[in-house]
Structures are given as structure tokens and as C-alpha cells.
JSON list of C-alpha atoms in Angstrom, two decimals:
[
{"chain": "P", "resi": 1, "resn": "UNK", "atom": "CA", "xyz": [27.41, 3.50, 5.15]},
{"chain": "P", "resi": 2, "resn": "UNK", "atom": "CA", "xyz": [24.81, 4.16, 2.53]},
{"chain": "P", "resi": 3, "resn": "UNK", "atom": "CA", "xyz": [22.18, 1.76, 1.42]},
{"chain": "P", "resi": 4, "resn": "UNK", "atom": "CA", "xyz": [20.25, 1.77, -1.82]},
{"chain": "P", "resi": 5, "resn": "UNK", "atom": "CA", "xyz": [17.18, 3.32, -0.34]},
{"chain": "P", "resi": 6, "resn": "UNK", "atom": "CA", "xyz": [18.99, 6.29, 1.77]},
{"chain": "P", "resi": 7, "resn": "UNK", "atom": "CA", "xyz": [17.09, 9.37, 1.34]},
{"chain": "P", "resi": 8, "resn": "UNK", "atom": "CA", "xyz": [13.79, 7.97, 0.14]},
{"chain": "P", "resi": 9, "resn": "UNK", "atom": "CA", "xyz": [10.60, 8.31, 2.18]},
{"chain": "P", "resi": 10, "resn": "UNK", "atom": "CA", "xyz": [8.02, 5.50, 1.87]},
{"chain": "P", "resi": 11, "resn": "UNK", "atom": "CA", "xyz": [4.40, 6.28, 3.12]},
{"chain": "P", "resi": 12, "resn": "UNK", "atom": "CA", "xyz": [2.26, 3.17, 4.29]},
{"chain": "P", "resi": 13, "resn": "UNK", "atom": "CA", "xyz": [-1.43, 4.02, 4.10]},
{"chain": "P", "resi": 14, "resn": "UNK", "atom": "CA", "xyz": [-3.60, 1.95, 6.48]},
{"chain": "P", "resi": 15, "resn": "UNK", "atom": "CA", "xyz": [-6.74, 2.32, 8.33]},
{"chain": "P", "resi": 16, "resn": "UNK", "atom": "CA", "xyz": [-6.61, 2.34, 12.07]},
{"chain": "P", "resi": 17, "resn": "UNK", "atom": "CA", "xyz": [-8.09, -1.13, 12.23]},
{"chain": "P", "resi": 18, "resn": "UNK", "atom": "CA", "xyz": [-7.97, -4.32, 10.14]},
{"chain": "P", "resi": 19, "resn": "UNK", "atom": "CA", "xyz": [-4.74, -4.12, 8.30]},
{"chain": "P", "resi": 20, "resn": "UNK", "atom": "CA", "xyz": [-2.99, -7.56, 7.52]},
{"chain": "P", "resi": 21, "resn": "UNK", "atom": "CA", "xyz": [0.04, -7.54, 9.68]},
{"chain": "P", "resi": 22, "resn": "UNK", "atom": "CA", "xyz": [2.40, -9.33, 7.50]},
{"chain": "P", "resi": 23, "resn": "UNK", "atom": "CA", "xyz": [1.65, -7.31, 4.32]},
{"chain": "P", "resi": 24, "resn": "UNK", "atom": "CA", "xyz": [2.36, -4.01, 6.40]},
{"chain": "P", "resi": 25, "resn": "UNK", "atom": "CA", "xyz": [5.14, -5.14, 8.70]},
{"chain": "P", "resi": 26, "resn": "UNK", "atom": "CA", "xyz": [7.37, -7.32, 6.00]},
{"chain": "P", "resi": 27, "resn": "UNK", "atom": "CA", "xyz": [7.90, -4.55, 3.43]},
{"chain": "P", "resi": 28, "resn": "UNK", "atom": "CA", "xyz": [8.21, -1.93, 6.30]},
{"chain": "P", "resi": 29, "resn": "UNK", "atom": "CA", "xyz": [11.00, -3.66, 7.82]},
{"chain": "P", "resi": 30, "resn": "UNK", "atom": "CA", "xyz": [12.56, -4.49, 4.25]},
{"chain": "P", "resi": 31, "resn": "UNK", "atom": "CA", "xyz": [12.61, -0.96, 3.27]},
{"chain": "P", "resi": 32, "resn": "UNK", "atom": "CA", "xyz": [13.76, 0.35, 6.78]},
{"chain": "P", "resi": 33, "resn": "UNK", "atom": "CA", "xyz": [16.84, -2.12, 6.51]},
{"chain": "P", "resi": 34, "resn": "UNK", "atom": "CA", "xyz": [17.77, -0.64, 3.19]},
{"chain": "P", "resi": 35, "resn": "UNK", "atom": "CA", "xyz": [17.82, 2.97, 4.51]},
{"chain": "P", "resi": 36, "resn": "UNK", "atom": "CA", "xyz": [14.34, 4.22, 3.79]},
{"chain": "P", "resi": 37, "resn": "UNK", "atom": "CA", "xyz": [12.43, 6.39, 6.11]},
{"chain": "P", "resi": 38, "resn": "UNK", "atom": "CA", "xyz": [8.89, 4.82, 6.59]},
{"chain": "P", "resi": 39, "resn": "UNK", "atom": "CA", "xyz": [5.87, 6.76, 7.56]},
{"chain": "P", "resi": 40, "resn": "UNK", "atom": "CA", "xyz": [2.55, 5.30, 8.86]},
{"chain": "P", "resi": 41, "resn": "UNK", "atom": "CA", "xyz": [-0.24, 7.42, 7.72]},
{"chain": "P", "resi": 42, "resn": "UNK", "atom": "CA", "xyz": [-3.85, 6.68, 9.01]},
{"chain": "P", "resi": 43, "resn": "UNK", "atom": "CA", "xyz": [-7.17, 8.43, 8.87]},
{"chain": "P", "resi": 44, "resn": "UNK", "atom": "CA", "xyz": [-6.98, 8.99, 12.76]},
{"chain": "P", "resi": 45, "resn": "UNK", "atom": "CA", "xyz": [-4.30, 9.78, 15.13]},
{"chain": "P", "resi": 46, "resn": "UNK", "atom": "CA", "xyz": [-3.11, 6.96, 17.56]},
{"chain": "P", "resi": 47, "resn": "UNK", "atom": "CA", "xyz": [-2.58, 3.68, 16.44]},
{"chain": "P", "resi": 48, "resn": "UNK", "atom": "CA", "xyz": [-2.97, 1.10, 13.60]},
{"chain": "P", "resi": 49, "resn": "UNK", "atom": "CA", "xyz": [-4.17, -2.34, 14.90]},
{"chain": "P", "resi": 50, "resn": "UNK", "atom": "CA", "xyz": [-2.68, -5.01, 12.69]},
{"chain": "P", "resi": 51, "resn": "UNK", "atom": "CA", "xyz": [-4.35, -8.46, 12.39]},
{"chain": "P", "resi": 52, "resn": "UNK", "atom": "CA", "xyz": [-3.10, -11.84, 11.37]},
{"chain": "P", "resi": 53, "resn": "UNK", "atom": "CA", "xyz": [-6.49, -12.78, 9.41]},
{"chain": "P", "resi": 54, "resn": "UNK", "atom": "CA", "xyz": [-9.09, -12.33, 12.00]},
{"chain": "P", "resi": 55, "resn": "UNK", "atom": "CA", "xyz": [-6.68, -12.10, 15.14]},
{"chain": "P", "resi": 56, "resn": "UNK", "atom": "CA", "xyz": [-5.50, -8.96, 16.62]},
{"chain": "P", "resi": 57, "resn": "UNK", "atom": "CA", "xyz": [-1.45, -8.66, 16.18]},
{"chain": "P", "resi": 58, "resn": "UNK", "atom": "CA", "xyz": [0.27, -5.52, 17.06]},
{"chain": "P", "resi": 59, "resn": "UNK", "atom": "CA", "xyz": [-0.19, -1.88, 17.50]},
{"chain": "P", "resi": 60, "resn": "UNK", "atom": "CA", "xyz": [1.80, 0.52, 15.53]},
{"chain": "P", "resi": 61, "resn": "UNK", "atom": "CA", "xyz": [1.86, 4.31, 16.16]},
{"chain": "P", "resi": 62, "resn": "UNK", "atom": "CA", "xyz": [0.61, 6.52, 13.57]},
{"chain": "P", "resi": 63, "resn": "UNK", "atom": "CA", "xyz": [2.84, 9.15, 12.21]},
{"chain": "P", "resi": 64, "resn": "UNK", "atom": "CA", "xyz": [0.67, 11.45, 10.00]},
{"chain": "P", "resi": 65, "resn": "UNK", "atom": "CA", "xyz": [-3.24, 11.57, 9.50]},
{"chain": "P", "resi": 66, "resn": "UNK", "atom": "CA", "xyz": [-4.32, 11.34, 5.94]},
{"chain": "P", "resi": 67, "resn": "UNK", "atom": "CA", "xyz": [-5.91, 14.65, 6.22]},
{"chain": "P", "resi": 68, "resn": "UNK", "atom": "CA", "xyz": [-2.44, 16.12, 7.07]},
{"chain": "P", "resi": 69, "resn": "UNK", "atom": "CA", "xyz": [-0.29, 14.29, 4.57]},
{"chain": "P", "resi": 70, "resn": "UNK", "atom": "CA", "xyz": [0.98, 15.68, 1.33]},
{"chain": "P", "resi": 71, "resn": "UNK", "atom": "CA", "xyz": [1.84, 13.45, -1.61]},
{"chain": "P", "resi": 72, "resn": "UNK", "atom": "CA", "xyz": [4.96, 15.42, -2.60]},
{"chain": "P", "resi": 73, "resn": "UNK", "atom": "CA", "xyz": [6.77, 14.34, 0.82]},
{"chain": "P", "resi": 74, "resn": "UNK", "atom": "CA", "xyz": [6.93, 10.79, -0.28]},
{"chain": "P", "resi": 75, "resn": "UNK", "atom": "CA", "xyz": [8.57, 8.62, -2.74]},
{"chain": "P", "resi": 76, "resn": "UNK", "atom": "CA", "xyz": [6.13, 5.66, -2.80]},
{"chain": "P", "resi": 77, "resn": "UNK", "atom": "CA", "xyz": [2.73, 4.83, -1.32]},
{"chain": "P", "resi": 78, "resn": "UNK", "atom": "CA", "xyz": [2.26, 1.38, -0.07]},
{"chain": "P", "resi": 79, "resn": "UNK", "atom": "CA", "xyz": [-1.31, -0.15, 0.59]},
{"chain": "P", "resi": 80, "resn": "UNK", "atom": "CA", "xyz": [-1.28, -3.27, 2.69]},
{"chain": "P", "resi": 81, "resn": "UNK", "atom": "CA", "xyz": [-4.42, -5.55, 2.64]},
{"chain": "P", "resi": 82, "resn": "UNK", "atom": "CA", "xyz": [-6.62, -7.09, 5.01]},
{"chain": "P", "resi": 83, "resn": "UNK", "atom": "CA", "xyz": [-10.44, -6.91, 4.28]},
{"chain": "P", "resi": 84, "resn": "UNK", "atom": "CA", "xyz": [-11.39, -4.17, 6.78]},
{"chain": "P", "resi": 85, "resn": "UNK", "atom": "CA", "xyz": [-8.42, -1.84, 5.96]},
{"chain": "P", "resi": 86, "resn": "UNK", "atom": "CA", "xyz": [-9.22, -0.92, 2.30]},
{"chain": "P", "resi": 87, "resn": "UNK", "atom": "CA", "xyz": [-12.81, -1.04, 3.03]},
{"chain": "P", "resi": 88, "resn": "UNK", "atom": "CA", "xyz": [-12.05, 1.82, 5.69]},
{"chain": "P", "resi": 89, "resn": "UNK", "atom": "CA", "xyz": [-9.67, 3.74, 3.39]},
{"chain": "P", "resi": 90, "resn": "UNK", "atom": "CA", "xyz": [-11.89, 3.70, 0.42]},
{"chain": "P", "resi": 91, "resn": "UNK", "atom": "CA", "xyz": [-14.30, 5.91, 2.24]},
{"chain": "P", "resi": 92, "resn": "UNK", "atom": "CA", "xyz": [-11.63, 8.22, 3.22]},
{"chain": "P", "resi": 93, "resn": "UNK", "atom": "CA", "xyz": [-11.47, 11.50, 0.86]},
{"chain": "P", "resi": 94, "resn": "UNK", "atom": "CA", "xyz": [-8.17, 12.49, 2.30]},
{"chain": "P", "resi": 95, "resn": "UNK", "atom": "CA", "xyz": [-6.68, 9.18, 1.13]},
{"chain": "P", "resi": 96, "resn": "UNK", "atom": "CA", "xyz": [-8.29, 9.56, -2.35]},
{"chain": "P", "resi": 97, "resn": "UNK", "atom": "CA", "xyz": [-6.77, 13.02, -2.53]},
{"chain": "P", "resi": 98, "resn": "UNK", "atom": "CA", "xyz": [-3.12, 11.68, -1.58]},
{"chain": "P", "resi": 99, "resn": "UNK", "atom": "CA", "xyz": [-3.26, 8.76, -4.10]},
{"chain": "P", "resi": 100, "resn": "UNK", "atom": "CA", "xyz": [-4.56, 10.73, -6.94]},
{"chain": "P", "resi": 101, "resn": "UNK", "atom": "CA", "xyz": [-1.95, 13.39, -6.20]},
{"chain": "P", "resi": 102, "resn": "UNK", "atom": "CA", "xyz": [0.73, 10.65, -6.11]},
{"chain": "P", "resi": 103, "resn": "UNK", "atom": "CA", "xyz": [-0.65, 9.16, -9.46]},
{"chain": "P", "resi": 104, "resn": "UNK", "atom": "CA", "xyz": [-0.41, 12.50, -11.12]},
{"chain": "P", "resi": 105, "resn": "UNK", "atom": "CA", "xyz": [3.09, 13.08, -9.95]},
{"chain": "P", "resi": 106, "resn": "UNK", "atom": "CA", "xyz": [4.10, 9.56, -11.22]},
{"chain": "P", "resi": 107, "resn": "UNK", "atom": "CA", "xyz": [4.93, 8.44, -7.70]},
{"chain": "P", "resi": 108, "resn": "UNK", "atom": "CA", "xyz": [4.92, 4.74, -7.23]},
{"chain": "P", "resi": 109, "resn": "UNK", "atom": "CA", "xyz": [1.62, 3.31, -5.67]},
{"chain": "P", "resi": 110, "resn": "UNK", "atom": "CA", "xyz": [2.02, -0.33, -4.62]},
{"chain": "P", "resi": 111, "resn": "UNK", "atom": "CA", "xyz": [-0.95, -2.07, -3.16]},
{"chain": "P", "resi": 112, "resn": "UNK", "atom": "CA", "xyz": [-1.49, -5.99, -2.32]},
{"chain": "P", "resi": 113, "resn": "UNK", "atom": "CA", "xyz": [-4.39, -8.27, -1.62]},
{"chain": "P", "resi": 114, "resn": "UNK", "atom": "CA", "xyz": [-7.50, -6.24, -1.03]},
{"chain": "P", "resi": 115, "resn": "UNK", "atom": "CA", "xyz": [-5.58, -2.91, -1.12]},
{"chain": "P", "resi": 116, "resn": "UNK", "atom": "CA", "xyz": [-6.71, -2.16, -4.79]},
{"chain": "P", "resi": 117, "resn": "UNK", "atom": "CA", "xyz": [-10.24, -1.51, -3.41]},
{"chain": "P", "resi": 118, "resn": "UNK", "atom": "CA", "xyz": [-9.16, 1.72, -2.23]},
{"chain": "P", "resi": 119, "resn": "UNK", "atom": "CA", "xyz": [-7.59, 2.40, -5.74]},
{"chain": "P", "resi": 120, "resn": "UNK", "atom": "CA", "xyz": [-10.95, 1.77, -7.25]},
{"chain": "P", "resi": 121, "resn": "UNK", "atom": "CA", "xyz": [-12.68, 4.57, -4.91]},
{"chain": "P", "resi": 122, "resn": "UNK", "atom": "CA", "xyz": [-9.84, 6.89, -5.78]},
{"chain": "P", "resi": 123, "resn": "UNK", "atom": "CA", "xyz": [-10.62, 6.41, -9.45]},
{"chain": "P", "resi": 124, "resn": "UNK", "atom": "CA", "xyz": [-7.30, 5.14, -10.38]},
{"chain": "P", "resi": 125, "resn": "UNK", "atom": "CA", "xyz": [-7.78, 1.77, -11.87]},
{"chain": "P", "resi": 126, "resn": "UNK", "atom": "CA", "xyz": [-9.70, 2.55, -15.36]},
{"chain": "P", "resi": 127, "resn": "UNK", "atom": "CA", "xyz": [-7.70, 1.15, -18.22]},
{"chain": "P", "resi": 128, "resn": "UNK", "atom": "CA", "xyz": [-5.28, -0.42, -16.16]},
{"chain": "P", "resi": 129, "resn": "UNK", "atom": "CA", "xyz": [-4.21, -4.09, -15.41]},
{"chain": "P", "resi": 130, "resn": "UNK", "atom": "CA", "xyz": [-3.95, -5.05, -11.71]},
{"chain": "P", "resi": 131, "resn": "UNK", "atom": "CA", "xyz": [-3.40, -8.33, -9.61]},
{"chain": "P", "resi": 132, "resn": "UNK", "atom": "CA", "xyz": [-5.51, -8.37, -6.32]},
{"chain": "P", "resi": 133, "resn": "UNK", "atom": "CA", "xyz": [-7.10, -11.05, -4.33]},
{"chain": "P", "resi": 134, "resn": "UNK", "atom": "CA", "xyz": [-9.36, -13.05, -6.65]},
{"chain": "P", "resi": 135, "resn": "UNK", "atom": "CA", "xyz": [-12.53, -11.87, -5.01]},
{"chain": "P", "resi": 136, "resn": "UNK", "atom": "CA", "xyz": [-11.78, -8.27, -6.30]},
{"chain": "P", "resi": 137, "resn": "UNK", "atom": "CA", "xyz": [-11.92, -9.25, -10.07]},
{"chain": "P", "resi": 138, "resn": "UNK", "atom": "CA", "xyz": [-15.50, -8.30, -10.25]},
{"chain": "P", "resi": 139, "resn": "UNK", "atom": "CA", "xyz": [-15.01, -5.00, -8.51]},
{"chain": "P", "resi": 140, "resn": "UNK", "atom": "CA", "xyz": [-12.18, -4.10, -10.57]},
{"chain": "P", "resi": 141, "resn": "UNK", "atom": "CA", "xyz": [-13.75, -5.22, -13.99]},
{"chain": "P", "resi": 142, "resn": "UNK", "atom": "CA", "xyz": [-16.89, -2.95, -12.89]},
{"chain": "P", "resi": 143, "resn": "UNK", "atom": "CA", "xyz": [-14.45, -0.06, -12.37]},
{"chain": "P", "resi": 144, "resn": "UNK", "atom": "CA", "xyz": [-12.95, -0.35, -15.87]},
{"chain": "P", "resi": 145, "resn": "UNK", "atom": "CA", "xyz": [-9.85, -2.29, -15.13]},
{"chain": "P", "resi": 146, "resn": "UNK", "atom": "CA", "xyz": [-8.56, -5.70, -15.95]},
{"chain": "P", "resi": 147, "resn": "UNK", "atom": "CA", "xyz": [-8.02, -8.28, -13.26]},
{"chain": "P", "resi": 148, "resn": "UNK", "atom": "CA", "xyz": [-4.87, -10.40, -13.90]},
{"chain": "P", "resi": 149, "resn": "UNK", "atom": "CA", "xyz": [-4.21, -13.78, -12.36]},
{"chain": "P", "resi": 150, "resn": "UNK", "atom": "CA", "xyz": [-0.40, -12.89, -12.00]},
{"chain": "P", "resi": 151, "resn": "UNK", "atom": "CA", "xyz": [0.80, -12.93, -8.48]},
{"chain": "P", "resi": 152, "resn": "UNK", "atom": "CA", "xyz": [2.47, -9.60, -9.08]},
{"chain": "P", "resi": 153, "resn": "UNK", "atom": "CA", "xyz": [1.98, -7.09, -11.74]},
{"chain": "P", "resi": 154, "resn": "UNK", "atom": "CA", "xyz": [3.45, -3.55, -12.62]},
{"chain": "P", "resi": 155, "resn": "UNK", "atom": "CA", "xyz": [1.25, -1.36, -14.92]},
{"chain": "P", "resi": 156, "resn": "UNK", "atom": "CA", "xyz": [3.33, 1.91, -15.21]},
{"chain": "P", "resi": 157, "resn": "UNK", "atom": "CA", "xyz": [3.70, 3.37, -11.73]},
{"chain": "P", "resi": 158, "resn": "UNK", "atom": "CA", "xyz": [1.19, 1.03, -10.32]},
{"chain": "P", "resi": 159, "resn": "UNK", "atom": "CA", "xyz": [2.48, -2.32, -8.47]},
{"chain": "P", "resi": 160, "resn": "UNK", "atom": "CA", "xyz": [-0.25, -4.67, -7.45]},
{"chain": "P", "resi": 161, "resn": "UNK", "atom": "CA", "xyz": [0.03, -8.26, -5.71]},
{"chain": "P", "resi": 162, "resn": "UNK", "atom": "CA", "xyz": [-2.70, -10.97, -4.94]},
{"chain": "P", "resi": 163, "resn": "UNK", "atom": "CA", "xyz": [-2.02, -11.65, -1.50]},
{"chain": "P", "resi": 164, "resn": "UNK", "atom": "CA", "xyz": [-0.12, -12.65, 1.47]},
{"chain": "P", "resi": 165, "resn": "UNK", "atom": "CA", "xyz": [1.84, -15.41, -0.18]},
{"chain": "P", "resi": 166, "resn": "UNK", "atom": "CA", "xyz": [3.11, -12.86, -2.65]},
{"chain": "P", "resi": 167, "resn": "UNK", "atom": "CA", "xyz": [4.52, -10.27, 0.05]},
{"chain": "P", "resi": 168, "resn": "UNK", "atom": "CA", "xyz": [8.28, -11.33, -0.38]},
{"chain": "P", "resi": 169, "resn": "UNK", "atom": "CA", "xyz": [7.95, -10.95, -4.44]},
{"chain": "P", "resi": 170, "resn": "UNK", "atom": "CA", "xyz": [5.83, -7.67, -3.72]},
{"chain": "P", "resi": 171, "resn": "UNK", "atom": "CA", "xyz": [8.45, -6.07, -1.47]},
{"chain": "P", "resi": 172, "resn": "UNK", "atom": "CA", "xyz": [11.31, -7.32, -3.68]},
{"chain": "P", "resi": 173, "resn": "UNK", "atom": "CA", "xyz": [9.54, -5.55, -6.79]},
{"chain": "P", "resi": 174, "resn": "UNK", "atom": "CA", "xyz": [8.93, -2.24, -4.50]},
{"chain": "P", "resi": 175, "resn": "UNK", "atom": "CA", "xyz": [12.67, -2.23, -3.69]},
{"chain": "P", "resi": 176, "resn": "UNK", "atom": "CA", "xyz": [13.75, -2.78, -7.05]},
{"chain": "P", "resi": 177, "resn": "UNK", "atom": "CA", "xyz": [11.49, 0.00, -8.50]},
{"chain": "P", "resi": 178, "resn": "UNK", "atom": "CA", "xyz": [12.68, 2.54, -6.01]},
{"chain": "P", "resi": 179, "resn": "UNK", "atom": "CA", "xyz": [16.29, 1.57, -6.40]},
{"chain": "P", "resi": 180, "resn": "UNK", "atom": "CA", "xyz": [15.94, 2.24, -10.23]},
{"chain": "P", "resi": 181, "resn": "UNK", "atom": "CA", "xyz": [14.29, 5.66, -9.59]},
{"chain": "P", "resi": 182, "resn": "UNK", "atom": "CA", "xyz": [16.78, 6.80, -6.62]},
{"chain": "P", "resi": 183, "resn": "UNK", "atom": "CA", "xyz": [17.88, 10.56, -7.27]},
{"chain": "P", "resi": 184, "resn": "UNK", "atom": "CA", "xyz": [21.65, 10.93, -8.01]}
]
């Protein structure tokens, strides 16, 4: 039985610590259920430790280090939030390289909550409109972007959402965008 995302490979970019559990696991599970292959990419080998706000949740095995990943191997990049997660990723040059290459190639990039912090340091927000956790509004504005109070927003190949309460709509949008662009 084929499903709408068979043949698609989706990269989840996360730091090894501090990723918001639901913002990673909810879209991960939904995409897998629709046939996508999901890959967890992090700066270091080992595990990604998820959190429910400030409380430790699960450990998920890292599939590929950011330094070893090639953007052309993926159909989309998802950046979950949490405060520590994007703050760590924004300092990882390999993450910047991956995201810049994905953006140049027109590969979907989707970030939720504090995830757009990483996009700022990758140089991908100028002249774009993004939804993000409200405390990022000043950071986005200072980087040349427009912060929108919309819960979920699409600007070209960039999908962003404000936070945890938007994870279902965010996931649905990711699925719809990937299903529209599924190769024949």
C-alpha cells in the first residue's frame, strides 16, 4: 500500500540537548505514518535528548551528524523548537551550510517556536515574513525579517509557526506542502 509521502526523506535538525519533545515527535510520527523516511540530524553522534518544557523526556538516536549531512539527500528540513535547541544549532556552521543549501535548492524548510533563531544565523530571514515564538520578534526584525502574529505562516519555501499549540496545524501544512510537490 502506498501512502502520500512514500519516497520522501525528511530531515529533522535538532541539537543534542533541549529540543521540545512534542515539536519533534508529533510531526515525526505523522510523516512516518504517511510513508516518509525521517532522519534525525544533530551536531554530535549519540542521542538527542527531548524535553517537555524544562523536564527531560525521551532520548532519540541520532542518524547523521550535521557535518556529514548533504542537503540534496532530503525533501524537507524541520526545525523543532525549545529554547536551548535552536540556541545551540545557531552556533553550528554545518547546520548553516545545510540550511543555506536547502534554501538555494528550493527544499522546504519548516521551523516552529524558537526554531527560527537558527534561520537568523544561517542568514535566511532577511526580507521574509515569519511566525515564531513572540519573544523572537525583535531578533527577527533586527535580522531584516517581518515577524507575524499569525499562528502558522508560509513565505515561499519557508514554513514557520509560533509554538507548541500550533504543532498540529504546522504538521498538517508540512504534509500538504510535501504532498503537493511529490515527484511522479
